[in-house]
Amino acid sequence: MSIIKEYIKISLKKTFTYKINKYLIFFEVFFDFLGLLLFWATLYHMDAVIANWTRVELVCLVGFNTLNNSVGSLLIAFRDIDYKITDGAFDSYFMKPQHPLFTMIFERANFFIVILFFVLGLIVICASAIYMNANILQIFLAVFMSFVATMSINILYAIISLFSFKFGRTTYIRDTIFVAKGLSNYPMDLFPQLVYKFCTYIIPLAFISTFPVKILSDANNMKTMLEYSLINVLLMLAFMAIFVLIWKKMIKLYESTGVSR
Amino acid sequence: MIKLSLLKIKEAQTFKLDFFVSLISIFIKTIIIYFLFDVLFSDSNAVNSVSLTRYTLVASTISMSYDPMMYVCYELMGKINSSEIIPYILKPVNYIVYNYFEKVGIFLLRFAINITLVIIINALFFDYFSISRLIIGVYVTVMGATILFFLQFLIGTYIPHVKDVLILRDVIITILFTFGGLIIPVEYLPFNLDIITKCTMIPYIYSFPANVISGNPLRAMDFAMQFAWVILLGVLTYKSYQKNVSHNVEYGD
């Protein structure tokens, strides 16, 4: 735990080396959040009919996506794995007494951004939850569901990145697949049933924001939502198992001065 | 300079996977947006979901084609902080012009490939194709790319003073993405934001070129404003480069 504390301290020190940075980062996070809100405000301005979704629910959806950005910022190191492997910089992570991936994640994360996204997301979620008369159990379950789904998606992202040990750069193919991640910004039940079911039972994008909002807005469907939570957790465990298997296989291919066999 | 652009195009051909992948990305994005707009505007008389999808498709294509321009500030930072910029400053050609032609060659190649796919999709699924709009569209997209290039370069010229300008660049890019009309045209922004935005260079990078190519109504004023922003940013970038970079070669680490 103390090592994590040190990483956080170093990251914050780096961020605040130039005083202006903290304001700029604040603006960046704020505009990122504003962009999502503005999208829905524009659609309302255009008289779009967003069936079964109230304005508060849409704001709450934005809150969950902001929380998702927080986890994404924490795990941003997964984006750089292929660069580190192909140029041999991955070597440096074997010199330290922690797991290479642990070091990579905590060295790369900007904790100021992570905290800002987290606090902003949580404030929006809690404010919307109060407006929707949700209780503390609903809030907890919704945030937990969103967090687990976000982890699953990031693990899936990392799984594809691990193939860099074998194929070198995977950036293009990975980023193409993850264009579909944009789906989580929208209420998933607006899409055709096939897409909706795929994003529930195969790739848990619907659990990032759509289902959590439904948990907060309707206390009567808690039993169904608990069942969905179980599916969500099982999917994450499955992704984690695949990740560990592939990591063990791929790390054997690493040849220090760059990939690959 | 044109030879430099052609050389960069030849180099870029080694990254064919990049083009293939950008085509798939456009396809996935279009499907998502089509499903969404189809549901949201199925009963609307004011908004046509098909023309809105066409706009988003073109805006995404333009955004992907602008990729080489997005790295201008980052690359300039590397060159200045490592002193690699010095040989370029000593060359008889101004580095802004040199760098612009380097980037514009790859941009045009990407744009040509991406836009061909868009034309095919438009003709097949949206029953829309206009050669005159396409020709004007190429002009305004090159102008949009030029604005983005100058903007990135201008931010980069402050590196000798602050060393790291990437956060500032990221803030400006986030503002461009938020108000720039990447999914919905700037004209639809609420709370009079459309009027405020049109006084800045923001809509002339993504929204205006996408409007031209996708067949939305045009205003002569937009052409004039886009041209004015290119000139203004060009002059500012040149002045700032001369003051902060050209005369500060000793700042390299």
Short mmCIF file of C-alpha atoms in Angstrom, two decimals:
data_model
loop_
_atom_site.label_atom_id
_atom_site.label_comp_id
_atom_site.label_asym_id
_atom_site.label_seq_id
_atom_site.Cartn_x
_atom_site.Cartn_y
_atom_site.Cartn_z
CA MET A 1 0.00 0.00 0.00
CA SER A 2 2.85 2.37 0.84
CA ILE A 3 4.32 1.92 -2.64
CA ILE A 4 1.00 2.99 -4.18
CA LYS A 5 1.02 6.05 -1.91
CA GLU A 6 4.51 6.94 -3.15
CA TYR A 7 3.46 6.55 -6.79
CA ILE A 8 0.50 8.87 -6.17
CA LYS A 9 2.76 11.45 -4.47
CA ILE A 10 5.26 11.37 -7.37
CA SER A 11 2.48 11.66 -9.96
CA LEU A 12 0.92 14.68 -8.20
CA LYS A 13 4.35 16.31 -7.80
CA LYS A 14 5.01 15.87 -11.53
CA THR A 15 1.63 17.39 -12.36
CA PHE A 16 2.15 20.41 -10.14
CA THR A 17 5.72 21.18 -11.29
CA TYR A 18 4.17 23.88 -13.45
CA LYS A 19 1.40 25.65 -11.53
CA ILE A 20 -0.65 26.25 -14.65
CA ASN A 21 -0.89 22.50 -15.30
CA LYS A 22 -3.46 21.88 -12.57
CA TYR A 23 -5.78 24.51 -14.06
CA LEU A 24 -5.27 23.17 -17.57
CA ILE A 25 -5.99 19.60 -16.47
CA PHE A 26 -9.08 20.81 -14.64
CA PHE A 27 -10.28 22.50 -17.85
CA GLU A 28 -9.54 19.38 -19.88
CA VAL A 29 -11.58 17.14 -17.56
CA PHE A 30 -14.36 19.72 -17.37
CA PHE A 31 -14.64 20.10 -21.15
CA ASP A 32 -14.57 16.34 -21.57
CA PHE A 33 -17.56 16.11 -19.23
CA LEU A 34 -19.21 19.16 -20.82
CA GLY A 35 -18.87 17.56 -24.27
CA LEU A 36 -20.99 14.58 -23.17
CA LEU A 37 -23.63 16.82 -21.58
CA LEU A 38 -23.66 19.14 -24.58
CA PHE A 39 -24.34 16.20 -26.90
CA TRP A 40 -27.60 15.38 -25.11
CA ALA A 41 -28.52 19.07 -24.71
CA THR A 42 -28.07 19.47 -28.48
CA LEU A 43 -30.28 16.46 -29.18
CA TYR A 44 -33.04 17.91 -26.96
CA HIS A 45 -32.58 21.24 -28.77
CA MET A 46 -33.20 19.31 -32.01
CA ASP A 47 -36.43 17.82 -30.56
CA ALA A 48 -35.07 14.28 -30.50
CA VAL A 49 -37.36 11.73 -28.86
CA ILE A 50 -35.30 9.70 -26.39
CA ALA A 51 -37.77 6.98 -25.46
CA ASN A 52 -37.93 5.85 -21.80
CA TRP A 53 -35.10 8.19 -20.79
CA THR A 54 -35.65 11.34 -18.74
CA ARG A 55 -33.21 14.26 -18.69
CA VAL A 56 -32.00 13.35 -15.18
CA GLU A 57 -31.32 9.77 -16.31
CA LEU A 58 -29.26 11.07 -19.22
CA VAL A 59 -27.23 13.33 -16.90
CA CYS A 60 -26.70 10.28 -14.67
CA LEU A 61 -25.56 8.31 -17.75
CA VAL A 62 -22.95 11.02 -18.36
CA GLY A 63 -21.90 10.68 -14.70
CA PHE A 64 -21.25 6.95 -15.10
CA ASN A 65 -19.29 7.55 -18.29
CA THR A 66 -17.17 10.12 -16.42
CA LEU A 67 -16.52 7.50 -13.72
CA ASN A 68 -15.54 5.11 -16.52
CA ASN A 69 -13.05 7.76 -17.75
CA SER A 70 -11.50 7.77 -14.28
CA VAL A 71 -10.74 4.03 -14.42
CA GLY A 72 -9.59 4.38 -18.04
CA SER A 73 -7.14 7.13 -17.00
CA LEU A 74 -5.79 4.94 -14.21
CA LEU A 75 -5.14 2.07 -16.62
CA ILE A 76 -3.82 4.24 -19.46
CA ALA A 77 -0.56 2.24 -19.40
CA PHE A 78 -2.32 -0.55 -21.33
CA ARG A 79 -2.40 1.85 -24.29
CA ASP A 80 1.41 2.05 -24.30
CA ILE A 81 2.27 -1.65 -23.85
CA ASP A 82 3.01 -2.24 -27.53
CA TYR A 83 5.33 0.80 -27.76
CA LYS A 84 7.24 -0.37 -24.67
CA ILE A 85 7.57 -3.89 -26.08
CA THR A 86 8.65 -2.96 -29.60
CA ASP A 87 11.31 -0.46 -28.52
CA GLY A 88 12.61 -2.68 -25.70
CA ALA A 89 11.68 -0.19 -22.95
CA PHE A 90 9.67 -2.95 -21.28
CA ASP A 91 13.02 -4.22 -19.89
CA SER A 92 13.08 -1.51 -17.24
CA TYR A 93 9.97 -2.95 -15.57
CA PHE A 94 11.76 -6.22 -14.82
CA MET A 95 14.38 -4.37 -12.77
CA LYS A 96 11.92 -3.48 -10.03
CA PRO A 97 10.65 -5.76 -7.25
CA GLN A 98 6.98 -5.39 -8.30
CA HIS A 99 5.07 -7.08 -11.11
CA PRO A 100 6.00 -5.36 -14.42
CA LEU A 101 2.37 -4.47 -15.17
CA PHE A 102 1.86 -3.01 -11.70
CA THR A 103 4.90 -0.75 -12.12
CA MET A 104 3.82 0.23 -15.62
CA ILE A 105 0.28 1.17 -14.56
CA PHE A 106 1.27 3.21 -11.51
CA GLU A 107 4.19 4.96 -13.18
CA ARG A 108 2.10 6.04 -16.14
CA ALA A 109 -1.16 7.10 -14.44
CA ASN A 110 -1.81 10.79 -13.86
CA PHE A 111 -3.57 10.60 -10.50
CA PHE A 112 -4.78 14.20 -10.64
CA ILE A 113 -6.83 13.34 -13.75
CA VAL A 114 -7.99 10.05 -12.18
CA ILE A 115 -9.18 11.85 -9.02
CA LEU A 116 -10.86 14.70 -10.92
CA PHE A 117 -12.83 12.32 -13.17
CA PHE A 118 -13.72 10.15 -10.16
CA VAL A 119 -14.96 13.04 -7.99
CA LEU A 120 -16.85 14.70 -10.86
CA GLY A 121 -18.50 11.40 -11.87
CA LEU A 122 -19.45 10.54 -8.30
CA ILE A 123 -20.93 14.01 -7.62
CA VAL A 124 -23.10 13.80 -10.76
CA ILE A 125 -24.20 10.22 -9.95
CA CYS A 126 -25.07 11.03 -6.32
CA ALA A 127 -26.92 14.25 -7.26
CA SER A 128 -28.96 12.38 -9.90
CA ALA A 129 -29.58 9.51 -7.46
CA ILE A 130 -30.97 11.93 -4.85
CA TYR A 131 -33.20 13.50 -7.52
CA MET A 132 -34.45 10.00 -8.48
CA ASN A 133 -35.05 9.08 -4.80
CA ALA A 134 -32.58 6.19 -4.94
CA ASN A 135 -31.34 4.70 -1.68
CA ILE A 136 -27.73 4.03 -0.64
CA LEU A 137 -27.95 0.33 -1.59
CA GLN A 138 -29.02 1.26 -5.14
CA ILE A 139 -26.15 3.76 -5.43
CA PHE A 140 -23.65 1.19 -4.18
CA LEU A 141 -24.89 -1.53 -6.56
CA ALA A 142 -24.96 0.85 -9.53
CA VAL A 143 -21.41 2.15 -8.93
CA PHE A 144 -20.14 -1.38 -8.27
CA MET A 145 -21.74 -2.65 -11.52
CA SER A 146 -20.27 0.22 -13.54
CA PHE A 147 -16.82 -0.28 -11.98
CA VAL A 148 -16.78 -4.04 -12.69
CA ALA A 149 -17.88 -3.51 -16.31
CA THR A 150 -15.28 -0.79 -16.83
CA MET A 151 -12.62 -3.14 -15.47
CA SER A 152 -13.80 -5.89 -17.85
CA ILE A 153 -13.54 -3.59 -20.87
CA ASN A 154 -10.08 -2.41 -19.81
CA ILE A 155 -8.92 -6.00 -19.27
CA LEU A 156 -10.20 -6.86 -22.75
CA TYR A 157 -8.23 -3.88 -24.07
CA ALA A 158 -5.13 -5.16 -22.24
CA ILE A 159 -5.64 -8.69 -23.63
CA ILE A 160 -5.44 -7.38 -27.20
CA SER A 161 -2.42 -5.25 -26.25
CA LEU A 162 -0.62 -8.35 -24.92
CA PHE A 163 -0.53 -9.78 -28.44
CA SER A 164 2.15 -7.15 -29.10
CA PHE A 165 4.59 -9.67 -27.59
CA LYS A 166 3.92 -11.84 -30.64
CA PHE A 167 2.94 -9.44 -33.42
CA GLY A 168 4.63 -6.14 -32.47
CA ARG A 169 2.28 -3.18 -32.88
CA THR A 170 -1.37 -3.92 -32.13
CA THR A 171 -2.45 -0.29 -31.83
CA TYR A 172 -4.40 -0.12 -35.09
CA ILE A 173 -6.37 -3.31 -34.71
CA ARG A 174 -7.03 -2.65 -31.00
CA ASP A 175 -8.19 0.93 -31.52
CA THR A 176 -10.44 -0.16 -34.38
CA ILE A 177 -12.16 -2.75 -32.22
CA PHE A 178 -12.49 -0.20 -29.44
CA VAL A 179 -14.29 2.33 -31.63
CA ALA A 180 -17.33 0.27 -30.59
CA LYS A 181 -16.66 1.24 -26.96
CA GLY A 182 -18.31 4.56 -27.86
CA LEU A 183 -21.62 2.65 -27.61
CA SER A 184 -21.44 2.95 -23.82
CA ASN A 185 -21.95 6.72 -24.13
CA TYR A 186 -25.52 6.10 -25.30
CA PRO A 187 -28.52 4.36 -23.72
CA MET A 188 -28.00 0.83 -25.03
CA ASP A 189 -31.70 -0.03 -25.08
CA LEU A 190 -32.11 2.42 -27.99
CA PHE A 191 -30.14 0.05 -30.23
CA PRO A 192 -31.49 -3.09 -31.94
CA GLN A 193 -32.00 -6.11 -29.65
CA LEU A 194 -29.10 -8.01 -31.21
CA VAL A 195 -26.63 -5.20 -30.39
CA TYR A 196 -28.19 -4.74 -26.94
CA LYS A 197 -27.87 -8.43 -26.06
CA PHE A 198 -24.33 -8.65 -27.46
CA CYS A 199 -23.35 -5.70 -25.25
CA THR A 200 -24.93 -7.37 -22.23
CA TYR A 201 -23.90 -11.03 -22.41
CA ILE A 202 -20.67 -10.98 -24.48
CA ILE A 203 -19.00 -7.57 -24.16
CA PRO A 204 -20.42 -5.87 -21.03
CA LEU A 205 -20.74 -2.33 -22.45
CA ALA A 206 -24.35 -2.03 -21.26
CA PHE A 207 -23.18 -2.46 -17.65
CA ILE A 208 -20.97 0.65 -17.79
CA SER A 209 -23.82 3.16 -17.75
CA THR A 210 -27.18 1.91 -19.07
CA PHE A 211 -27.93 -0.71 -16.39
CA PRO A 212 -26.50 1.36 -13.50
CA VAL A 213 -28.86 4.22 -14.40
CA LYS A 214 -31.78 1.78 -14.51
CA ILE A 215 -30.80 0.55 -11.02
CA LEU A 216 -31.00 4.10 -9.67
CA SER A 217 -34.22 5.02 -11.45
CA ASP A 218 -36.28 1.96 -10.50
CA ALA A 219 -36.06 0.33 -7.06
CA ASN A 220 -38.57 -2.36 -8.08
CA ASN A 221 -36.30 -4.23 -10.47
CA MET A 222 -33.50 -4.82 -7.95
CA LYS A 223 -33.82 -8.60 -8.15
CA THR A 224 -33.31 -8.59 -11.92
CA MET A 225 -30.44 -6.15 -11.55
CA LEU A 226 -28.75 -8.40 -8.97
CA GLU A 227 -28.94 -11.24 -11.49
CA TYR A 228 -27.40 -8.96 -14.12
CA SER A 229 -24.68 -8.01 -11.60
CA LEU A 230 -23.80 -11.67 -11.26
CA ILE A 231 -23.42 -12.00 -15.05
CA ASN A 232 -21.30 -8.84 -15.00
CA VAL A 233 -18.96 -10.21 -12.30
CA LEU A 234 -18.71 -13.60 -14.06
CA LEU A 235 -17.76 -11.87 -17.31
CA MET A 236 -15.03 -9.91 -15.51
CA LEU A 237 -13.65 -13.09 -13.91
CA ALA A 238 -13.63 -14.80 -17.31
CA PHE A 239 -11.75 -11.86 -18.88
CA MET A 240 -9.27 -11.88 -15.98
CA ALA A 241 -8.64 -15.61 -16.42
CA ILE A 242 -8.05 -15.14 -20.15
CA PHE A 243 -5.75 -12.21 -19.38
CA VAL A 244 -3.61 -14.26 -16.95
CA LEU A 245 -3.39 -17.17 -19.40
CA ILE A 246 -2.34 -14.95 -22.30
CA TRP A 247 0.11 -12.99 -20.13
CA LYS A 248 1.86 -16.22 -19.08
CA LYS A 249 2.10 -17.36 -22.68
CA MET A 250 3.12 -14.03 -24.18
CA ILE A 251 5.75 -13.00 -21.64
CA LYS A 252 7.80 -16.07 -22.67
CA LEU A 253 8.11 -14.55 -26.16
CA TYR A 254 9.73 -11.33 -24.95
CA GLU A 255 13.33 -11.01 -26.08
CA SER A 256 14.45 -7.88 -24.30
CA THR A 257 15.56 -5.65 -27.19
CA GLY A 258 12.17 -5.66 -28.79
CA VAL A 259 9.72 -8.15 -30.09
CA SER A 260 9.41 -10.78 -31.48
CA ARG A 261 9.81 -14.34 -32.62
CA MET B 1 8.15 21.29 -51.30
CA ILE B 2 5.77 19.26 -53.44
CA LYS B 3 8.55 16.65 -53.82
CA LEU B 4 8.79 16.54 -50.03
CA SER B 5 5.05 15.85 -49.82
CA LEU B 6 5.37 13.09 -52.44
CA LEU B 7 8.28 11.55 -50.52
CA LYS B 8 6.20 11.48 -47.35
CA ILE B 9 3.35 9.86 -49.29
CA LYS B 10 5.72 7.11 -50.47
CA GLU B 11 6.85 6.55 -46.89
CA ALA B 12 3.25 6.42 -45.70
CA GLN B 13 2.44 3.62 -48.11
CA THR B 14 4.35 1.25 -45.86
CA PHE B 15 1.55 1.70 -43.32
CA LYS B 16 -1.21 0.23 -45.44
CA LEU B 17 -2.75 -1.43 -42.40
CA ASP B 18 -3.38 2.06 -41.04
CA PHE B 19 -5.65 2.88 -43.99
CA PHE B 20 -7.45 -0.44 -43.86
CA VAL B 21 -8.11 0.02 -40.18
CA SER B 22 -9.37 3.58 -40.58
CA LEU B 23 -11.91 2.29 -43.10
CA ILE B 24 -13.24 -0.27 -40.62
CA SER B 25 -13.40 2.43 -37.92
CA ILE B 26 -15.49 4.66 -40.19
CA PHE B 27 -17.81 1.73 -40.92
CA ILE B 28 -18.35 0.88 -37.21
CA LYS B 29 -18.90 4.54 -36.27
CA THR B 30 -21.43 5.02 -39.07
CA ILE B 31 -23.44 1.97 -38.02
CA ILE B 32 -23.59 3.13 -34.38
CA ILE B 33 -24.61 6.67 -35.32
CA TYR B 34 -27.14 5.46 -37.89
CA PHE B 35 -28.92 3.24 -35.34
CA LEU B 36 -28.94 6.06 -32.80
CA PHE B 37 -30.20 8.85 -35.07
CA ASP B 38 -32.73 6.55 -36.70
CA VAL B 39 -34.40 5.94 -33.31
CA LEU B 40 -34.08 9.51 -32.02
CA PHE B 41 -35.40 11.29 -35.11
CA SER B 42 -37.80 8.72 -36.56
CA ASP B 43 -40.81 11.02 -35.87
CA SER B 44 -39.06 14.33 -36.49
CA ASN B 45 -40.07 16.63 -39.33
CA ALA B 46 -37.29 19.14 -38.66
CA VAL B 47 -34.33 16.74 -38.69
CA ASN B 48 -33.57 14.12 -41.28
CA SER B 49 -31.72 11.24 -39.60
CA VAL B 50 -30.19 10.08 -42.90
CA SER B 51 -28.63 13.46 -43.74
CA LEU B 52 -27.43 13.75 -40.13
CA THR B 53 -25.78 10.32 -40.37
CA ARG B 54 -24.21 11.37 -43.69
CA TYR B 55 -22.80 14.47 -41.98
CA THR B 56 -21.33 12.41 -39.09
CA LEU B 57 -19.81 9.96 -41.54
CA VAL B 58 -18.06 12.77 -43.42
CA ALA B 59 -16.98 14.54 -40.18
CA SER B 60 -15.44 11.27 -38.87
CA THR B 61 -13.63 10.82 -42.18
CA ILE B 62 -12.24 14.34 -42.05
CA SER B 63 -11.20 13.86 -38.43
CA MET B 64 -9.32 10.65 -39.27
CA SER B 65 -7.61 12.28 -42.23
CA TYR B 66 -6.37 15.11 -39.98
CA ASP B 67 -4.27 12.62 -37.98
CA PRO B 68 -0.84 13.86 -39.26
CA MET B 69 -1.75 17.40 -38.13
CA MET B 70 -2.52 16.17 -34.60
CA TYR B 71 1.14 15.30 -33.95
CA VAL B 72 2.63 18.65 -35.03
CA CYS B 73 2.92 20.09 -31.51
CA TYR B 74 4.18 16.82 -30.00
CA GLU B 75 6.88 16.41 -32.66
CA LEU B 76 7.91 20.05 -32.39
CA MET B 77 8.28 19.62 -28.62
CA GLY B 78 10.60 16.64 -29.14
CA LYS B 79 12.67 18.55 -31.71
CA ILE B 80 13.04 21.71 -29.61
CA ASN B 81 13.78 19.98 -26.30
CA SER B 82 16.41 17.73 -27.92
CA SER B 83 17.87 20.55 -30.09
CA GLU B 84 17.08 18.56 -33.23
CA ILE B 85 15.35 21.69 -34.48
CA ILE B 86 18.66 23.52 -35.07
CA PRO B 87 19.51 22.04 -38.51
CA TYR B 88 15.97 22.83 -39.66
CA ILE B 89 16.28 26.44 -38.50
CA LEU B 90 19.51 26.80 -40.47
CA LYS B 91 17.93 25.51 -43.68
CA PRO B 92 17.01 28.12 -46.33
CA VAL B 93 13.37 27.00 -46.21
CA ASN B 94 11.29 28.19 -43.27
CA TYR B 95 10.60 25.23 -40.96
CA ILE B 96 6.87 26.05 -40.78
CA VAL B 97 6.57 25.65 -44.56
CA TYR B 98 8.82 22.56 -44.55
CA ASN B 99 6.81 20.87 -41.79
CA TYR B 100 3.49 21.86 -43.41
CA PHE B 101 4.35 20.18 -46.72
CA GLU B 102 5.61 17.11 -44.85
CA LYS B 103 2.24 16.76 -43.13
CA VAL B 104 -0.03 17.84 -45.95
CA GLY B 105 1.19 15.05 -48.26
CA ILE B 106 0.16 12.29 -45.84
CA PHE B 107 -3.04 14.15 -45.01
CA LEU B 108 -4.06 14.34 -48.68
CA LEU B 109 -3.33 10.65 -49.24
CA ARG B 110 -5.41 9.64 -46.22
CA PHE B 111 -8.19 12.03 -47.19
CA ALA B 112 -8.28 10.73 -50.77
CA ILE B 113 -8.63 7.12 -49.59
CA ASN B 114 -11.14 7.86 -46.83
CA ILE B 115 -13.28 10.15 -48.95
CA THR B 116 -13.43 7.56 -51.76
CA LEU B 117 -14.99 5.13 -49.31
CA VAL B 118 -17.41 7.81 -48.12
CA ILE B 119 -18.44 8.55 -51.72
CA ILE B 120 -19.13 4.85 -52.29
CA ILE B 121 -21.15 4.56 -49.06
CA ASN B 122 -23.04 7.77 -49.92
CA ALA B 123 -23.84 6.59 -53.42
CA LEU B 124 -24.90 3.11 -52.30
CA PHE B 125 -26.80 3.79 -49.08
CA PHE B 126 -27.74 7.48 -49.01
CA ASP B 127 -28.28 8.00 -52.73
CA TYR B 128 -26.20 11.19 -52.64
CA PHE B 129 -23.24 12.32 -54.71
CA SER B 130 -22.25 15.80 -55.90
CA ILE B 131 -19.00 16.33 -57.79
CA SER B 132 -19.12 20.14 -57.36
CA ARG B 133 -19.57 19.78 -53.58
CA LEU B 134 -16.68 17.32 -53.53
CA ILE B 135 -14.31 19.71 -55.32
CA ILE B 136 -15.24 22.60 -53.01
CA GLY B 137 -15.07 20.13 -50.12
CA VAL B 138 -11.45 19.22 -50.89
CA TYR B 139 -10.54 22.93 -50.85
CA VAL B 140 -12.25 23.69 -47.51
CA THR B 141 -10.87 20.50 -45.91
CA VAL B 142 -7.31 21.48 -46.89
CA MET B 143 -8.00 24.91 -45.38
CA GLY B 144 -9.38 23.20 -42.23
CA ALA B 145 -6.23 21.07 -42.02
CA THR B 146 -4.14 24.24 -42.40
CA ILE B 147 -5.96 25.92 -39.48
CA LEU B 148 -5.34 22.82 -37.34
CA PHE B 149 -1.66 22.75 -38.39
CA PHE B 150 -1.13 26.43 -37.52
CA LEU B 151 -2.96 26.01 -34.22
CA GLN B 152 -0.77 23.06 -33.20
CA PHE B 153 2.41 24.77 -34.40
CA LEU B 154 1.51 28.01 -32.62
CA ILE B 155 1.12 26.14 -29.31
CA GLY B 156 4.43 24.40 -30.02
CA THR B 157 6.29 27.69 -30.45
CA TYR B 158 5.96 28.33 -26.69
CA ILE B 159 7.97 25.20 -25.82
CA PRO B 160 11.28 27.11 -25.32
CA HIS B 161 9.58 28.92 -22.42
CA VAL B 162 7.60 26.15 -20.74
CA LYS B 163 9.18 22.86 -22.01
CA ASP B 164 5.88 20.94 -21.92
CA VAL B 165 2.84 22.30 -23.72
CA LEU B 166 1.02 19.01 -24.23
CA ILE B 167 -1.57 19.67 -21.52
CA LEU B 168 -2.42 23.03 -23.11
CA ARG B 169 -2.66 21.29 -26.48
CA ASP B 170 -4.95 18.62 -25.02
CA VAL B 171 -7.25 21.28 -23.54
CA ILE B 172 -7.54 23.03 -26.90
CA ILE B 173 -8.15 19.73 -28.72
CA THR B 174 -10.86 18.81 -26.17
CA ILE B 175 -12.53 22.20 -26.80
CA LEU B 176 -12.32 21.57 -30.57
CA PHE B 177 -13.93 18.15 -30.14
CA THR B 178 -16.63 19.52 -27.80
CA PHE B 179 -17.76 22.46 -29.92
CA GLY B 180 -16.31 21.50 -33.31
CA GLY B 181 -19.29 19.54 -34.68
CA LEU B 182 -17.74 16.09 -34.88
CA ILE B 183 -21.11 14.33 -34.49
CA ILE B 184 -23.72 17.05 -34.98
CA PRO B 185 -23.26 20.24 -37.07
CA VAL B 186 -22.34 23.37 -35.07
CA GLU B 187 -25.56 25.02 -36.35
CA TYR B 188 -27.61 22.81 -33.99
CA LEU B 189 -25.74 23.79 -30.78
CA PRO B 190 -28.12 25.08 -28.08
CA PHE B 191 -28.00 28.22 -25.85
CA ASN B 192 -26.70 30.44 -28.73
CA LEU B 193 -23.44 28.49 -28.61
CA ASP B 194 -23.60 28.22 -32.40
CA ILE B 195 -23.29 32.01 -32.74
CA ILE B 196 -20.43 32.21 -30.21
CA THR B 197 -18.61 29.28 -31.79
CA LYS B 198 -18.84 30.78 -35.28
CA CYS B 199 -16.81 33.77 -34.11
CA THR B 200 -13.88 31.40 -33.44
CA MET B 201 -11.88 29.12 -35.73
CA ILE B 202 -13.57 26.00 -34.24
CA PRO B 203 -16.34 25.30 -36.81
CA TYR B 204 -14.01 25.83 -39.78
CA ILE B 205 -11.92 22.77 -38.95
CA TYR B 206 -14.51 19.95 -38.85
CA SER B 207 -18.07 21.23 -39.14
CA PHE B 208 -17.79 23.53 -42.17
CA PRO B 209 -15.89 21.04 -44.42
CA ALA B 210 -18.28 18.25 -43.36
CA ASN B 211 -21.29 20.47 -44.17
CA VAL B 212 -19.88 21.21 -47.64
CA ILE B 213 -19.18 17.58 -48.58
CA SER B 214 -22.38 16.15 -47.09
CA GLY B 215 -24.55 18.58 -49.07
CA ASN B 216 -25.86 20.84 -46.27
CA PRO B 217 -26.70 24.52 -47.03
CA LEU B 218 -23.70 26.83 -47.54
CA ARG B 219 -23.01 30.44 -46.58
CA ALA B 220 -20.47 32.63 -48.41
CA MET B 221 -19.55 34.15 -45.05
CA ASP B 222 -18.16 30.79 -43.88
CA PHE B 223 -15.68 30.66 -46.79
CA ALA B 224 -14.49 34.19 -45.96
CA MET B 225 -14.21 33.43 -42.24
CA GLN B 226 -12.24 30.23 -42.87
CA PHE B 227 -9.84 32.06 -45.18
CA ALA B 228 -9.43 34.88 -42.65
CA TRP B 229 -8.58 32.38 -39.87
CA VAL B 230 -5.94 30.71 -42.06
CA ILE B 231 -4.27 34.08 -42.70
CA LEU B 232 -4.54 35.25 -39.07
CA LEU B 233 -3.19 32.01 -37.58
CA GLY B 234 -0.48 31.85 -40.27
CA VAL B 235 0.77 35.33 -39.37
CA LEU B 236 0.57 34.63 -35.60
CA THR B 237 2.42 31.33 -36.00
CA TYR B 238 5.16 32.91 -38.13
CA LYS B 239 5.65 35.82 -35.68
CA SER B 240 5.66 33.50 -32.67
CA TYR B 241 8.08 31.07 -34.36
CA GLN B 242 10.49 33.89 -35.21
CA LYS B 243 10.32 35.31 -31.69
CA ASN B 244 10.28 32.16 -29.57
CA VAL B 245 12.00 29.42 -31.59
CA SER B 246 14.15 30.86 -34.36
CA HIS B 247 15.89 33.31 -32.02
CA ASN B 248 16.11 30.85 -29.14
CA VAL B 249 18.15 27.99 -30.61
CA GLU B 250 20.37 27.94 -27.52
CA TYR B 251 17.41 26.72 -25.48
CA GLY B 252 17.90 23.12 -26.62
CA ASP B 253 18.84 20.80 -23.73
#
